[in-house]
XYZ file of C-alpha atoms in Angstrom:
154
model
C 2.524 18.535 -47.879
C 1.390 15.572 -45.891
C 0.120 15.335 -42.324
C 3.666 15.071 -40.914
C 4.697 18.327 -42.613
C 1.586 19.998 -41.206
C 2.402 18.609 -37.761
C 5.952 19.997 -38.060
C 4.537 23.422 -38.954
C 2.137 23.394 -35.993
C 4.898 22.437 -33.568
C 7.351 25.044 -34.878
C 4.721 27.775 -34.732
C 4.108 26.854 -31.116
C 7.830 26.796 -30.272
C 10.347 27.784 -32.946
C 13.227 26.961 -30.593
C 12.513 23.251 -30.469
C 15.601 21.172 -31.027
C 15.428 18.865 -34.018
C 15.518 15.947 -31.575
C 12.467 17.205 -29.682
C 10.613 18.117 -32.878
C 11.279 14.691 -34.355
C 9.948 13.032 -31.209
C 6.781 15.147 -31.230
C 5.975 14.394 -34.880
C 6.913 10.704 -34.758
C 10.047 10.728 -36.927
C 13.689 10.017 -36.348
C 15.880 13.165 -36.278
C 17.428 12.830 -39.753
C 14.206 12.656 -41.810
C 12.672 15.349 -39.587
C 15.564 17.700 -40.307
C 15.279 16.952 -44.047
C 11.590 17.875 -43.962
C 12.225 21.111 -42.048
C 14.998 22.098 -44.476
C 12.701 21.350 -47.422
C 9.893 23.441 -45.896
C 12.405 26.285 -45.458
C 13.753 25.897 -48.996
C 10.224 25.852 -50.456
C 9.425 29.099 -48.622
C 6.710 27.511 -46.477
C 8.742 28.376 -43.366
C 9.776 31.951 -44.003
C 11.771 32.583 -40.834
C 11.950 32.363 -37.059
C 11.322 35.215 -34.641
C 11.250 35.980 -30.946
C 7.973 37.341 -29.568
C 8.832 40.411 -27.513
C 6.770 42.069 -24.792
C 6.067 45.589 -26.161
C 6.115 47.095 -22.647
C 9.598 45.690 -22.020
C 11.005 47.651 -24.968
C 9.065 50.858 -24.387
C 6.419 50.301 -27.077
C 3.342 49.428 -25.065
C 1.095 52.034 -26.728
C -0.387 50.534 -29.893
C -2.578 52.238 -32.459
C -4.425 50.985 -35.520
C -4.307 53.682 -38.155
C -6.349 53.838 -41.322
C -4.774 55.937 -44.041
C -6.209 57.218 -47.284
C -3.690 57.748 -50.055
C -4.284 59.197 -53.509
C -4.924 56.211 -55.710
C -2.480 56.541 -58.521
C 0.249 53.962 -58.928
C 3.208 56.303 -58.454
C 1.801 57.807 -55.243
C 0.865 54.433 -53.751
C 4.322 53.038 -54.510
C 6.018 56.105 -52.988
C 3.830 55.850 -49.871
C 4.561 52.133 -49.439
C 8.299 52.692 -49.925
C 8.288 55.513 -47.353
C 6.560 53.248 -44.789
C 9.591 50.953 -44.865
C 11.597 53.726 -43.185
C 9.158 54.228 -40.288
C 10.175 51.703 -37.597
C 7.130 52.534 -35.439
C 4.914 50.998 -38.150
C 5.116 47.324 -37.241
C 2.512 46.093 -39.738
C 1.048 47.657 -42.868
C -1.635 46.413 -45.256
C -2.957 47.785 -48.526
C -6.716 47.212 -48.599
C -9.412 47.042 -51.235
C -11.929 49.822 -50.783
C -11.750 52.356 -48.004
C -9.553 52.856 -46.075
C -6.789 52.251 -48.576
C -4.208 51.249 -45.990
C -4.213 49.925 -42.423
C -1.199 50.342 -40.152
C -0.366 48.914 -36.752
C 1.896 51.234 -34.844
C 3.761 50.673 -31.574
C 5.225 53.630 -29.659
C 5.942 54.557 -26.037
C 2.880 56.668 -25.263
C 0.294 59.117 -26.589
C 2.839 61.949 -26.878
C 5.127 59.748 -28.988
C 2.211 58.834 -31.220
C 1.219 62.487 -31.607
C 4.776 63.348 -32.708
C 4.749 60.463 -35.188
C 1.331 61.550 -36.485
C 2.396 65.169 -36.986
C 5.968 64.665 -38.156
C 5.731 61.496 -40.250
C 2.309 60.034 -41.009
C 0.636 63.181 -42.297
C 3.715 64.085 -44.356
C 4.001 60.794 -46.261
C 3.523 60.940 -50.026
C -0.102 61.182 -51.120
C -1.706 60.941 -47.671
C -5.118 62.599 -47.669
C -6.558 61.292 -44.392
C -5.281 59.617 -41.206
C -7.662 58.074 -38.646
C -6.444 56.546 -35.389
C -7.907 53.818 -33.216
C -6.076 53.392 -29.907
C -5.910 49.775 -28.799
C -7.442 49.400 -25.349
C -6.727 45.702 -24.836
C -5.345 42.901 -26.954
C -7.925 40.125 -26.797
C -6.246 37.505 -28.970
C -2.529 37.258 -29.692
C -1.247 36.132 -33.081
C -0.416 32.432 -32.771
C 0.509 31.668 -36.344
C -1.445 30.217 -39.216
C -4.048 27.543 -38.509
C -2.318 24.614 -40.206
C -4.228 21.483 -41.088
C -7.271 22.649 -39.133
C -10.594 23.345 -40.779
C -12.349 26.509 -39.653
C -15.946 26.289 -38.485
């Protein structure tokens, strides 16, 4: 990838609804080569998709919780647990971690009562779960803005 590809990625992360015309103008290309580059980035799997960012409150999911989960550490149990998570729509992100905890979940529900029901009825009943610890999010300080592309961290 060259600097133009990186510029395209930065612009699309900022606004994925840019028209090809506008994107081309911002990155200093004519529309046809710009579109070719975007298509190539998509084909190569660099651009994995486009999404709308939704206000959680607007869809009744303004109560967010970070949940650390310990799961028995045998392959079959871990695979069953991870497969079961796919069927829990309230789990909006899930990560397997090295060390302890073994898994970190981000959950979005309507309120504390909804989270309690989820905790009792689903989380504690998933395959191999030995411990569930919850951290209620008080305030989101920094929103995800995409990957830092072509920028060196300090």
